[in-house]
Amino acid sequence: MMTPLLFFAFLFLLLSRLPGSLCRVTTVGDLSVLEGRSVMIPCHYGPQYASYVKYWCHGSVKDLCTSLVRSDAPRGPAAAGEDKVAMFDDPVQQVFTVTMTELQKEDSGWYWCGVEVGGVWSADVTASLHINVIQGMSVVNSMVSGEEGTSVTVQCLYSQGYRQHEKRWCRSGDWSSCLVTDGEGWYEDQAVEIRDDLTKAFTVTLKGLARRDTGWYWCAAGQQQVAVYILVTPPSTTAPAPTVTSPPEESPQSVPVSPSVSPLPRHIAKGADHHRPLWEFPLMVCGILFILMVLVLLPWKILDQYNKTHRTRQAELEARLSDPPGDDWQNTSVVFLNSDPQKVYGF
């Protein structure tokens, strides 16, 4: 059975760490970022941490991670490489944002959003994510649509290892259709224009779209390629302006209101049903902890009271057994009664 001292020590330790489990810092999931690109990570925290120190650190173990930037350490003139990481804390929105620029392969690893709680028994409130810096390509939008006769632009991103490679725009499955940039990163004809900034991205502009242009395409650099779907839609027709007529005047009470019409957009109205106050979860956990405390302490109290009563009775019994009879037993008269009431023997 757990002693009260150990139980209260465990309960104190649990409660001291409870804010970190109830009001966690939250952030995005794991990220893959092209080498040479930038990334912004939002770290959300509870309102009680608005005035606390925030930090961003790098390392697989939270307690051993290397701090890269802190909200209480404003930067002076940055040394080489130190300006790659910046932090902005917005206590009103309860979020601090970390920006990392010019990411390299060695920047891959685990990172931690942290709120410095302080104290021996209080752990910092943190959230982790893994950033993987990769060589390759990506696109801003994997599907682009436009009307017939108009133009659309596709932005293709590449890592710095492909800066010197020629860039290609190809119809998917047909390498003979590839359009290739020149040494200055340019290509242009009546239907397609390609511009390479020679650092991080090249853009492809399709002009005078026709229905036959619908399909899959590739952005390509070196041996890397990424697919893009182009959807060409029919041109929109301008509908004639509707004739506006004034409705007849009537009392506001006579205007029917459909019960099926919600004053909020559907996604907002639906989400409102599931909104829960911030205090509900902590209150529920505290209630569960109270019930557990009662379930542990009540049997212990009953057992302790039983042990005290048992020890008291045991002590009384031992005292009676250990107390020898006095000297008066020799003067005790014993009377024996037989069947004859007239015969009485006294000693």
mmCIF file of C-alpha atoms in Angstrom:
data_model
loop_
_atom_site.group_PDB
_atom_site.id
_atom_site.type_symbol
_atom_site.label_atom_id
_atom_site.label_comp_id
_atom_site.label_asym_id
_atom_site.label_seq_id
_atom_site.Cartn_x
_atom_site.Cartn_y
_atom_site.Cartn_z
ATOM 1 C CA MET A 1 0.000 0.000 0.000
ATOM 2 C CA MET A 2 1.312 3.450 -0.944
ATOM 3 C CA THR A 3 2.072 5.531 2.137
ATOM 4 C CA PRO A 4 0.500 9.028 2.346
ATOM 5 C CA LEU A 5 3.923 10.673 2.133
ATOM 6 C CA LEU A 6 4.801 8.927 -1.129
ATOM 7 C CA PHE A 7 1.327 9.533 -2.509
ATOM 8 C CA PHE A 8 1.372 13.258 -1.787
ATOM 9 C CA ALA A 9 4.878 13.532 -3.208
ATOM 10 C CA PHE A 10 3.670 11.843 -6.402
ATOM 11 C CA LEU A 11 0.551 14.031 -6.492
ATOM 12 C CA PHE A 12 2.608 17.202 -6.018
ATOM 13 C CA LEU A 13 4.971 16.205 -8.794
ATOM 14 C CA LEU A 14 2.043 15.421 -11.091
ATOM 15 C CA LEU A 15 0.248 18.679 -10.355
ATOM 16 C CA SER A 16 3.430 20.698 -10.769
ATOM 17 C CA ARG A 17 3.770 19.295 -14.267
ATOM 18 C CA LEU A 18 0.040 19.429 -15.024
ATOM 19 C CA PRO A 19 0.024 22.859 -16.751
ATOM 20 C CA GLY A 20 2.548 21.533 -19.249
ATOM 21 C CA SER A 21 0.283 18.632 -20.142
ATOM 22 C CA LEU A 22 -2.984 20.570 -20.198
ATOM 23 C CA CYS A 23 -1.805 23.732 -21.904
ATOM 24 C CA ARG A 24 0.767 22.315 -24.243
ATOM 25 C CA VAL A 25 2.679 24.248 -26.813
ATOM 26 C CA THR A 26 1.470 23.118 -30.214
ATOM 27 C CA THR A 27 3.073 23.435 -33.608
ATOM 28 C CA VAL A 28 2.977 22.007 -37.116
ATOM 29 C CA GLY A 29 3.875 18.454 -38.028
ATOM 30 C CA ASP A 30 7.164 17.250 -39.500
ATOM 31 C CA LEU A 31 8.425 19.237 -42.489
ATOM 32 C CA SER A 32 10.468 18.552 -45.595
ATOM 33 C CA VAL A 33 12.155 21.664 -46.980
ATOM 34 C CA LEU A 34 14.232 22.090 -50.095
ATOM 35 C CA GLU A 35 17.859 22.976 -49.484
ATOM 36 C CA GLY A 36 18.425 26.719 -49.701
ATOM 37 C CA ARG A 37 14.801 27.539 -48.941
ATOM 38 C CA SER A 38 13.237 29.166 -45.878
ATOM 39 C CA VAL A 39 10.597 27.935 -43.477
ATOM 40 C CA MET A 40 8.329 29.582 -40.904
ATOM 41 C CA ILE A 41 7.096 27.603 -37.902
ATOM 42 C CA PRO A 42 4.237 28.836 -35.662
ATOM 43 C CA CYS A 43 4.342 27.786 -32.002
ATOM 44 C CA HIS A 44 1.043 28.287 -30.164
ATOM 45 C CA TYR A 45 0.837 28.523 -26.374
ATOM 46 C CA GLY A 46 -1.780 29.056 -23.658
ATOM 47 C CA PRO A 47 -2.734 32.524 -22.374
ATOM 48 C CA GLN A 48 -1.050 31.925 -19.012
ATOM 49 C CA TYR A 49 2.336 31.834 -20.793
ATOM 50 C CA ALA A 50 2.026 35.201 -22.538
ATOM 51 C CA SER A 51 4.716 36.823 -20.361
ATOM 52 C CA TYR A 52 7.038 33.801 -20.180
ATOM 53 C CA VAL A 53 10.309 33.426 -22.059
ATOM 54 C CA LYS A 54 10.050 31.493 -25.326
ATOM 55 C CA TYR A 55 12.873 29.683 -27.082
ATOM 56 C CA TRP A 56 13.684 27.585 -30.150
ATOM 57 C CA CYS A 57 16.299 24.869 -29.851
ATOM 58 C CA HIS A 58 17.837 22.098 -31.939
ATOM 59 C CA GLY A 59 18.537 18.563 -30.709
ATOM 60 C CA SER A 60 17.000 15.132 -30.420
ATOM 61 C CA VAL A 61 16.716 15.378 -26.600
ATOM 62 C CA LYS A 62 14.804 18.318 -25.166
ATOM 63 C CA ASP A 63 16.954 18.761 -22.057
ATOM 64 C CA LEU A 64 20.155 18.690 -24.123
ATOM 65 C CA CYS A 65 19.082 20.721 -27.146
ATOM 66 C CA THR A 66 21.041 23.765 -28.303
ATOM 67 C CA SER A 67 19.148 27.037 -27.999
ATOM 68 C CA LEU A 68 19.142 28.958 -31.294
ATOM 69 C CA VAL A 69 17.020 31.972 -30.361
ATOM 70 C CA ARG A 70 15.203 33.239 -27.252
ATOM 71 C CA SER A 71 12.589 35.910 -26.741
ATOM 72 C CA ASP A 72 14.563 37.465 -23.855
ATOM 73 C CA ALA A 73 17.799 37.771 -25.859
ATOM 74 C CA PRO A 74 17.349 40.475 -28.501
ATOM 75 C CA ARG A 75 19.935 40.217 -31.216
ATOM 76 C CA GLY A 76 22.687 42.710 -31.686
ATOM 77 C CA PRO A 77 24.839 42.703 -34.819
ATOM 78 C CA ALA A 78 24.564 39.107 -36.037
ATOM 79 C CA ALA A 79 27.612 36.985 -36.554
ATOM 80 C CA ALA A 80 27.958 34.879 -39.675
ATOM 81 C CA GLY A 81 25.124 32.357 -39.825
ATOM 82 C CA GLU A 82 23.335 33.649 -36.710
ATOM 83 C CA ASP A 83 20.827 35.645 -38.727
ATOM 84 C CA LYS A 84 19.452 32.425 -40.221
ATOM 85 C CA VAL A 85 17.046 32.065 -37.269
ATOM 86 C CA ALA A 86 14.662 34.737 -36.019
ATOM 87 C CA MET A 87 11.738 34.762 -33.601
ATOM 88 C CA PHE A 88 8.701 36.982 -33.266
ATOM 89 C CA ASP A 89 6.395 36.622 -30.237
ATOM 90 C CA ASP A 90 2.795 37.836 -30.420
ATOM 91 C CA PRO A 91 1.233 37.585 -26.911
ATOM 92 C CA VAL A 92 -2.118 38.837 -28.201
ATOM 93 C CA GLN A 93 -2.448 35.944 -30.654
ATOM 94 C CA GLN A 94 -0.605 33.643 -28.203
ATOM 95 C CA VAL A 95 1.870 32.432 -30.803
ATOM 96 C CA PHE A 96 5.546 32.907 -31.467
ATOM 97 C CA THR A 97 6.859 32.401 -34.976
ATOM 98 C CA VAL A 98 10.316 31.079 -35.845
ATOM 99 C CA THR A 99 11.835 31.825 -39.257
ATOM 100 C CA MET A 100 14.764 29.800 -40.580
ATOM 101 C CA THR A 101 16.410 30.832 -43.844
ATOM 102 C CA GLU A 102 18.943 29.317 -46.250
ATOM 103 C CA LEU A 103 18.480 25.826 -44.840
ATOM 104 C CA GLN A 104 21.257 23.331 -45.513
ATOM 105 C CA LYS A 105 21.410 19.562 -45.318
ATOM 106 C CA GLU A 106 23.122 19.725 -41.916
ATOM 107 C CA ASP A 107 20.158 21.692 -40.543
ATOM 108 C CA SER A 108 18.019 18.536 -40.675
ATOM 109 C CA GLY A 109 16.939 17.207 -37.286
ATOM 110 C CA TRP A 110 14.632 17.675 -34.314
ATOM 111 C CA TYR A 111 13.594 21.127 -33.157
ATOM 112 C CA TRP A 112 11.672 22.292 -30.090
ATOM 113 C CA CYS A 113 9.247 25.144 -29.469
ATOM 114 C CA GLY A 114 9.650 25.885 -25.768
ATOM 115 C CA VAL A 115 8.184 28.041 -23.004
ATOM 116 C CA GLU A 116 10.556 28.438 -20.064
ATOM 117 C CA VAL A 117 8.485 27.759 -16.953
ATOM 118 C CA GLY A 118 11.378 27.524 -14.490
ATOM 119 C CA GLY A 119 11.535 25.968 -11.046
ATOM 120 C CA VAL A 120 12.880 22.654 -9.762
ATOM 121 C CA TRP A 121 9.556 20.825 -9.934
ATOM 122 C CA SER A 122 8.180 22.472 -13.080
ATOM 123 C CA ALA A 123 9.164 21.272 -16.528
ATOM 124 C CA ASP A 124 9.290 23.580 -19.523
ATOM 125 C CA VAL A 125 6.325 23.393 -21.843
ATOM 126 C CA THR A 126 7.513 22.208 -25.257
ATOM 127 C CA ALA A 127 6.501 20.796 -28.627
ATOM 128 C CA SER A 128 8.779 19.072 -31.113
ATOM 129 C CA LEU A 129 8.934 18.627 -34.863
ATOM 130 C CA HIS A 130 11.383 17.154 -37.336
ATOM 131 C CA ILE A 131 12.715 19.197 -40.244
ATOM 132 C CA ASN A 132 14.230 17.316 -43.164
ATOM 133 C CA VAL A 133 16.255 19.409 -45.606
ATOM 134 C CA ILE A 134 16.271 17.659 -48.966
ATOM 135 C CA GLN A 135 17.688 18.007 -52.448
ATOM 136 C CA GLY A 136 15.023 18.062 -55.117
ATOM 137 C CA MET A 137 12.115 19.983 -56.561
ATOM 138 C CA SER A 138 8.613 21.063 -55.648
ATOM 139 C CA VAL A 139 5.864 23.294 -56.961
ATOM 140 C CA VAL A 140 3.847 25.982 -55.243
ATOM 141 C CA ASN A 141 0.589 24.575 -56.675
ATOM 142 C CA SER A 142 0.315 21.056 -58.062
ATOM 143 C CA MET A 143 -2.887 21.946 -59.945
ATOM 144 C CA VAL A 144 -3.415 25.181 -61.847
ATOM 145 C CA SER A 145 -6.560 26.113 -63.739
ATOM 146 C CA GLY A 146 -7.394 28.824 -66.233
ATOM 147 C CA GLU A 147 -10.007 29.709 -68.784
ATOM 148 C CA GLU A 148 -9.581 29.277 -72.491
ATOM 149 C CA GLY A 149 -7.712 32.160 -74.099
ATOM 150 C CA THR A 150 -6.105 33.292 -70.815
ATOM 151 C CA SER A 151 -2.673 32.644 -69.300
ATOM 152 C CA VAL A 152 -1.563 30.727 -66.203
ATOM 153 C CA THR A 153 1.757 30.646 -64.364
ATOM 154 C CA VAL A 154 3.366 27.673 -62.632
ATOM 155 C CA GLN A 155 6.130 28.258 -60.074
ATOM 156 C CA CYS A 156 8.682 25.448 -59.847
ATOM 157 C CA LEU A 157 11.084 25.403 -56.868
ATOM 158 C CA TYR A 158 14.442 23.648 -56.711
ATOM 159 C CA SER A 159 17.230 23.179 -54.166
ATOM 160 C CA GLN A 160 20.504 25.017 -54.539
ATOM 161 C CA GLY A 161 22.220 21.911 -55.901
ATOM 162 C CA TYR A 162 20.275 22.406 -59.144
ATOM 163 C CA ARG A 163 21.018 26.072 -59.710
ATOM 164 C CA GLN A 164 23.409 25.387 -62.587
ATOM 165 C CA HIS A 165 21.247 22.717 -64.226
ATOM 166 C CA GLU A 166 19.091 23.516 -67.227
ATOM 167 C CA LYS A 167 15.385 23.734 -66.463
ATOM 168 C CA ARG A 168 12.761 21.946 -68.557
ATOM 169 C CA TRP A 169 9.003 22.071 -69.010
ATOM 170 C CA CYS A 170 7.619 18.850 -70.486
ATOM 171 C CA ARG A 171 4.329 17.220 -71.282
ATOM 172 C CA SER A 172 4.102 14.222 -68.955
ATOM 173 C CA GLY A 173 5.246 10.992 -70.640
ATOM 174 C CA ASP A 174 6.697 12.745 -73.676
ATOM 175 C CA TRP A 175 10.328 13.819 -73.225
ATOM 176 C CA SER A 176 10.452 14.988 -76.836
ATOM 177 C CA SER A 177 8.045 17.800 -75.876
ATOM 178 C CA CYS A 178 10.467 19.318 -73.345
ATOM 179 C CA LEU A 179 11.230 23.020 -73.621
ATOM 180 C CA VAL A 180 14.708 23.826 -72.243
ATOM 181 C CA THR A 181 16.095 27.095 -70.866
ATOM 182 C CA ASP A 182 19.288 28.584 -72.243
ATOM 183 C CA GLY A 183 22.433 29.505 -70.306
ATOM 184 C CA GLU A 184 20.748 32.592 -68.887
ATOM 185 C CA GLY A 185 17.674 30.674 -67.743
ATOM 186 C CA TRP A 186 15.317 31.881 -70.500
ATOM 187 C CA TYR A 187 12.967 30.299 -73.003
ATOM 188 C CA GLU A 188 10.069 31.874 -74.884
ATOM 189 C CA ASP A 189 7.789 31.129 -77.820
ATOM 190 C CA GLN A 190 4.216 32.022 -78.716
ATOM 191 C CA ALA A 191 2.692 29.565 -76.224
ATOM 192 C CA VAL A 192 5.223 29.173 -73.377
ATOM 193 C CA GLU A 193 7.582 31.427 -71.481
ATOM 194 C CA ILE A 194 10.136 30.143 -68.937
ATOM 195 C CA ARG A 195 12.106 32.398 -66.565
ATOM 196 C CA ASP A 196 14.729 31.026 -64.153
ATOM 197 C CA ASP A 197 15.990 33.273 -61.347
ATOM 198 C CA LEU A 198 19.081 30.995 -61.104
ATOM 199 C CA THR A 199 18.757 30.835 -57.330
ATOM 200 C CA LYS A 200 15.632 29.026 -56.112
ATOM 201 C CA ALA A 201 12.821 28.894 -58.662
ATOM 202 C CA PHE A 202 11.747 29.128 -62.265
ATOM 203 C CA THR A 203 8.318 30.119 -63.547
ATOM 204 C CA VAL A 204 6.460 28.735 -66.540
ATOM 205 C CA THR A 205 3.761 30.856 -68.179
ATOM 206 C CA LEU A 206 1.323 29.190 -70.575
ATOM 207 C CA LYS A 207 -0.252 31.740 -72.909
ATOM 208 C CA GLY A 208 -3.450 31.565 -74.929
ATOM 209 C CA LEU A 209 -4.762 28.428 -73.273
ATOM 210 C CA ALA A 210 -6.748 25.953 -75.337
ATOM 211 C CA ARG A 211 -8.762 22.936 -74.218
ATOM 212 C CA ARG A 212 -6.109 20.628 -75.635
ATOM 213 C CA ASP A 213 -3.612 22.050 -73.108
ATOM 214 C CA THR A 214 -5.414 20.247 -70.269
ATOM 215 C CA GLY A 215 -3.237 17.475 -68.806
ATOM 216 C CA TRP A 216 -0.157 16.573 -66.746
ATOM 217 C CA TYR A 217 3.173 18.361 -67.125
ATOM 218 C CA TRP A 218 6.612 18.175 -65.519
ATOM 219 C CA CYS A 219 8.843 20.812 -64.025
ATOM 220 C CA ALA A 220 12.316 19.311 -64.355
ATOM 221 C CA ALA A 221 15.888 20.156 -63.354
ATOM 222 C CA GLY A 222 18.702 17.674 -63.800
ATOM 223 C CA GLN A 223 17.277 14.234 -63.001
ATOM 224 C CA GLN A 224 14.535 15.668 -60.776
ATOM 225 C CA GLN A 225 11.003 16.343 -61.909
ATOM 226 C CA VAL A 226 7.702 17.153 -60.261
ATOM 227 C CA ALA A 227 4.222 16.816 -61.776
ATOM 228 C CA VAL A 228 1.738 19.638 -62.335
ATOM 229 C CA TYR A 229 -1.816 19.348 -63.631
ATOM 230 C CA ILE A 230 -3.137 22.087 -65.930
ATOM 231 C CA LEU A 231 -6.914 22.384 -66.203
ATOM 232 C CA VAL A 232 -8.363 24.545 -68.958
ATOM 233 C CA THR A 233 -12.003 25.512 -68.433
ATOM 234 C CA PRO A 234 -14.503 27.009 -70.870
ATOM 235 C CA PRO A 235 -14.653 30.798 -70.858
ATOM 236 C CA SER A 236 -17.202 32.199 -68.471
ATOM 237 C CA THR A 237 -20.239 33.878 -69.985
ATOM 238 C CA THR A 238 -21.458 37.156 -68.576
ATOM 239 C CA ALA A 239 -24.993 36.680 -67.368
ATOM 240 C CA PRO A 240 -27.445 39.554 -67.948
ATOM 241 C CA ALA A 241 -28.020 41.716 -64.936
ATOM 242 C CA PRO A 242 -31.191 40.630 -63.149
ATOM 243 C CA THR A 243 -34.106 43.046 -63.013
ATOM 244 C CA VAL A 244 -34.465 44.386 -59.496
ATOM 245 C CA THR A 245 -38.022 44.886 -58.329
ATOM 246 C CA SER A 246 -39.032 46.361 -55.027
ATOM 247 C CA PRO A 247 -40.814 43.841 -52.821
ATOM 248 C CA PRO A 248 -44.187 44.801 -51.389
ATOM 249 C CA GLU A 249 -44.049 46.441 -48.015
ATOM 250 C CA GLU A 250 -45.094 44.187 -45.223
ATOM 251 C CA SER A 251 -44.740 43.924 -41.514
ATOM 252 C CA PRO A 252 -41.492 42.406 -40.265
ATOM 253 C CA GLN A 253 -43.556 39.844 -38.385
ATOM 254 C CA SER A 254 -45.038 38.565 -41.639
ATOM 255 C CA VAL A 255 -41.680 37.715 -43.220
ATOM 256 C CA PRO A 256 -41.261 33.909 -43.018
ATOM 257 C CA VAL A 257 -37.952 32.663 -41.748
ATOM 258 C CA SER A 258 -36.862 29.208 -42.804
ATOM 259 C CA PRO A 259 -35.628 27.190 -39.798
ATOM 260 C CA SER A 260 -33.123 25.419 -42.039
ATOM 261 C CA VAL A 261 -31.201 28.608 -42.824
ATOM 262 C CA SER A 262 -28.279 29.184 -40.477
ATOM 263 C CA PRO A 263 -27.004 32.749 -39.901
ATOM 264 C CA LEU A 264 -23.476 31.357 -39.951
ATOM 265 C CA PRO A 265 -21.616 29.631 -42.775
ATOM 266 C CA ARG A 266 -21.984 25.883 -42.602
ATOM 267 C CA HIS A 267 -18.383 25.180 -41.604
ATOM 268 C CA ILE A 268 -18.542 27.805 -38.843
ATOM 269 C CA ALA A 269 -21.910 26.677 -37.532
ATOM 270 C CA LYS A 270 -20.756 23.061 -37.520
ATOM 271 C CA GLY A 271 -17.541 23.858 -35.710
ATOM 272 C CA ALA A 272 -19.380 25.936 -33.088
ATOM 273 C CA ASP A 273 -21.169 22.834 -31.805
ATOM 274 C CA HIS A 274 -17.839 21.237 -30.977
ATOM 275 C CA HIS A 275 -16.261 24.245 -29.288
ATOM 276 C CA ARG A 276 -15.375 23.617 -25.679
ATOM 277 C CA PRO A 277 -14.226 26.181 -23.104
ATOM 278 C CA LEU A 278 -10.545 26.125 -22.239
ATOM 279 C CA TRP A 279 -11.226 25.393 -18.562
ATOM 280 C CA GLU A 280 -13.322 22.266 -19.186
ATOM 281 C CA PHE A 281 -10.432 19.849 -19.782
ATOM 282 C CA PRO A 282 -8.303 21.027 -16.791
ATOM 283 C CA LEU A 283 -11.386 20.829 -14.557
ATOM 284 C CA MET A 284 -12.098 17.293 -15.754
ATOM 285 C CA VAL A 285 -8.521 16.192 -15.087
ATOM 286 C CA CYS A 286 -8.542 17.776 -11.627
ATOM 287 C CA GLY A 287 -11.791 15.952 -10.883
ATOM 288 C CA ILE A 288 -10.260 12.651 -11.957
ATOM 289 C CA LEU A 289 -7.210 13.317 -9.776
ATOM 290 C CA PHE A 290 -9.470 14.104 -6.811
ATOM 291 C CA ILE A 291 -11.391 10.850 -7.285
ATOM 292 C CA LEU A 292 -8.116 8.905 -7.506
ATOM 293 C CA MET A 293 -6.881 10.604 -4.342
ATOM 294 C CA VAL A 294 -10.082 9.642 -2.497
ATOM 295 C CA LEU A 295 -9.875 6.053 -3.768
ATOM 296 C CA VAL A 296 -6.292 5.793 -2.486
ATOM 297 C CA LEU A 297 -6.632 7.642 0.819
ATOM 298 C CA LEU A 298 -9.996 6.209 1.925
ATOM 299 C CA PRO A 299 -8.882 2.537 2.019
ATOM 300 C CA TRP A 300 -5.646 3.603 3.657
ATOM 301 C CA LYS A 301 -7.562 5.538 6.336
ATOM 302 C CA ILE A 302 -9.889 2.618 7.012
ATOM 303 C CA LEU A 303 -6.966 0.197 7.257
ATOM 304 C CA ASP A 304 -5.057 2.561 9.533
ATOM 305 C CA GLN A 305 -8.056 2.917 11.886
ATOM 306 C CA TYR A 306 -8.488 -0.852 11.947
ATOM 307 C CA ASN A 307 -4.807 -1.336 12.787
ATOM 308 C CA LYS A 308 -5.019 1.196 15.624
ATOM 309 C CA THR A 309 -8.110 -0.503 17.095
ATOM 310 C CA HIS A 310 -6.518 -3.931 16.744
ATOM 311 C CA ARG A 311 -3.316 -2.796 18.446
ATOM 312 C CA THR A 312 -5.283 -1.250 21.345
ATOM 313 C CA ARG A 313 -7.241 -4.422 21.948
ATOM 314 C CA GLN A 314 -4.114 -6.531 21.675
ATOM 315 C CA ALA A 315 -2.366 -4.349 24.258
ATOM 316 C CA GLU A 316 -5.309 -4.631 26.677
ATOM 317 C CA LEU A 317 -5.372 -8.414 26.317
ATOM 318 C CA GLU A 318 -1.630 -8.721 26.901
ATOM 319 C CA ALA A 319 -1.922 -6.503 29.989
ATOM 320 C CA ARG A 320 -4.600 -8.750 31.465
ATOM 321 C CA LEU A 321 -2.651 -11.929 30.826
ATOM 322 C CA SER A 322 0.602 -10.566 32.242
ATOM 323 C CA ASP A 323 -0.961 -9.231 35.515
ATOM 324 C CA PRO A 324 -0.469 -12.022 38.299
ATOM 325 C CA PRO A 325 -3.264 -12.579 40.810
ATOM 326 C CA GLY A 326 -2.811 -10.930 44.276
ATOM 327 C CA ASP A 327 -2.302 -12.531 47.703
ATOM 328 C CA ASP A 328 -5.997 -12.431 48.574
ATOM 329 C CA TRP A 329 -6.659 -15.721 46.817
ATOM 330 C CA GLN A 330 -5.650 -17.582 49.998
ATOM 331 C CA ASN A 331 -8.482 -15.914 51.932
ATOM 332 C CA THR A 332 -11.070 -16.765 49.354
ATOM 333 C CA SER A 333 -13.895 -18.965 50.569
ATOM 334 C CA VAL A 334 -15.166 -21.592 48.260
ATOM 335 C CA VAL A 335 -18.651 -22.804 48.747
ATOM 336 C CA PHE A 336 -19.739 -26.102 47.314
ATOM 337 C CA LEU A 337 -23.433 -26.792 46.987
ATOM 338 C CA ASN A 338 -24.653 -30.365 46.823
ATOM 339 C CA SER A 339 -28.044 -31.794 46.486
ATOM 340 C CA ASP A 340 -28.646 -31.410 50.261
ATOM 341 C CA PRO A 341 -29.272 -27.737 50.937
ATOM 342 C CA GLN A 342 -28.512 -28.254 54.642
ATOM 343 C CA LYS A 343 -24.868 -29.300 54.091
ATOM 344 C CA VAL A 344 -22.595 -26.380 53.511
ATOM 345 C CA TYR A 345 -18.855 -26.679 53.742
ATOM 346 C CA GLY A 346 -16.766 -23.539 54.180
ATOM 347 C CA PHE A 347 -13.079 -23.062 53.892
#
